[in-house]
């Protein structure tokens, strides 16, 4: 069943708990170009038979301008025009690249997503931010433009490596921390394997998380207020992710624990141990030895910095995130003591 959610300038059709077979009803294959990575293509080769498909190398290191140029050249060679539609089939790297290319190719063509990872389903495909990294600076270049549709086919998760399952649950835990204490309790009562074995439990969790993100973005698409809460764990997370070659979910998990530490210091937050232990329960890391000076340097380039302050997301309690401006000097001394 399709559900349409409106954003400021566009609407996105969500096909929850659907199937790739339904795609034929949404797009015209002749005018559609699928963008995917080598791993997904190999795992689901039959599903791409007869489709115009552009396959790129897998990995965050390819979320950069040269990959955008490669895709655009292929679109030009294939005579893609303003009526063409791009469909990104993959995780966050693929959806970011697809949305970005579709937003700049011929000044903007339609696009949709079929997320193939938990992270993609609950987070990366939703919200319209599509961009690329520049060196160690993540998502430094990009746009905010909503996809026309997002189709969920949970059967695609069958080929997902265990590490990627864990990676996605970092964002699920993040949503629970900032917005949903009930979901936090539910996560405490389960293990990752429960969601892997029980499709109904998983479909319910995916949908609830997608809705958390949709509602936050609907309220604040251009990140002036509530949308900043989605950055919980991401400020330190982004600063350590590239430097220490961590997966996004790993970096965010460590970032969430440090953010809880800062919340404890600045807001008297009492739930740090519960957050730390939930992250560990879902087999995600909670700590890393980092070079504080280097991390601080990357962190000051973060888009959440406003002149001499950083808008840091802290927790008041589990299920209630808040944005708290921290002067950079203060943040520097806090970060140096975090280890
Ligand atoms: N594409 C992810 C977001 O908009 O947050």
PDB file of C-alpha atoms and ligand atoms in Angstrom, residues 92 95-96 113 123-131 143-147 174 213 217 221 223 227 230-231, ligand 1:
ATOM      1  CA  UNK A  92      23.210   5.281   1.856  1.00  0.00           C
ATOM      2  CA  UNK A  95      20.879   6.791  -2.474  1.00  0.00           C
ATOM      3  CA  UNK A  96      23.032   9.876  -1.792  1.00  0.00           C
ATOM      4  CA  UNK A 113      15.008   4.813  -4.046  1.00  0.00           C
ATOM      5  CA  UNK A 123      17.424   6.757   7.655  1.00  0.00           C
ATOM      6  CA  UNK A 124      19.635   7.421   4.630  1.00  0.00           C
ATOM      7  CA  UNK A 125      16.924   7.196   1.950  1.00  0.00           C
ATOM      8  CA  UNK A 126      14.595   9.582   3.809  1.00  0.00           C
ATOM      9  CA  UNK A 127      14.855  13.334   4.083  1.00  0.00           C
ATOM     10  CA  UNK A 128      16.094  14.603   0.759  1.00  0.00           C
ATOM     11  CA  UNK A 129      19.680  15.383   1.760  1.00  0.00           C
ATOM     12  CA  UNK A 130      21.776  13.941  -1.038  1.00  0.00           C
ATOM     13  CA  UNK A 131      25.430  14.692  -1.261  1.00  0.00           C
ATOM     14  CA  UNK A 143      21.318  19.360  -2.050  1.00  0.00           C
ATOM     15  CA  UNK A 144      18.024  18.912  -0.251  1.00  0.00           C
ATOM     16  CA  UNK A 145      15.592  17.428  -2.767  1.00  0.00           C
ATOM     17  CA  UNK A 146      12.990  14.765  -2.035  1.00  0.00           C
ATOM     18  CA  UNK A 147      12.709  11.496  -3.997  1.00  0.00           C
ATOM     19  CA  UNK A 174      19.506   6.988  17.762  1.00  0.00           C
ATOM     20  CA  UNK A 213      12.402  10.452  10.392  1.00  0.00           C
ATOM     21  CA  UNK A 217      11.850  16.196   8.271  1.00  0.00           C
ATOM     22  CA  UNK A 221      13.059  20.082   6.166  1.00  0.00           C
ATOM     23  CA  UNK A 223      17.313  21.985   9.394  1.00  0.00           C
ATOM     24  CA  UNK A 227      15.824  18.147  12.295  1.00  0.00           C
ATOM     25  CA  UNK A 230      18.824  13.597  13.961  1.00  0.00           C
ATOM     26  CA  UNK A 231      22.486  14.538  14.310  1.00  0.00           C
TER      27      UNK A 231
HETATM   28  N1  LIG B   1      19.235  11.517   2.860  1.00  0.00           N
HETATM   29  C1  LIG B   1      19.319  11.542   4.246  1.00  0.00           C
HETATM   30  C2  LIG B   1      18.686  12.709   4.871  1.00  0.00           C
HETATM   31  O1  LIG B   1      18.086  13.535   4.221  1.00  0.00           O
HETATM   32  O2  LIG B   1      18.763  12.855   6.086  1.00  0.00           O
END
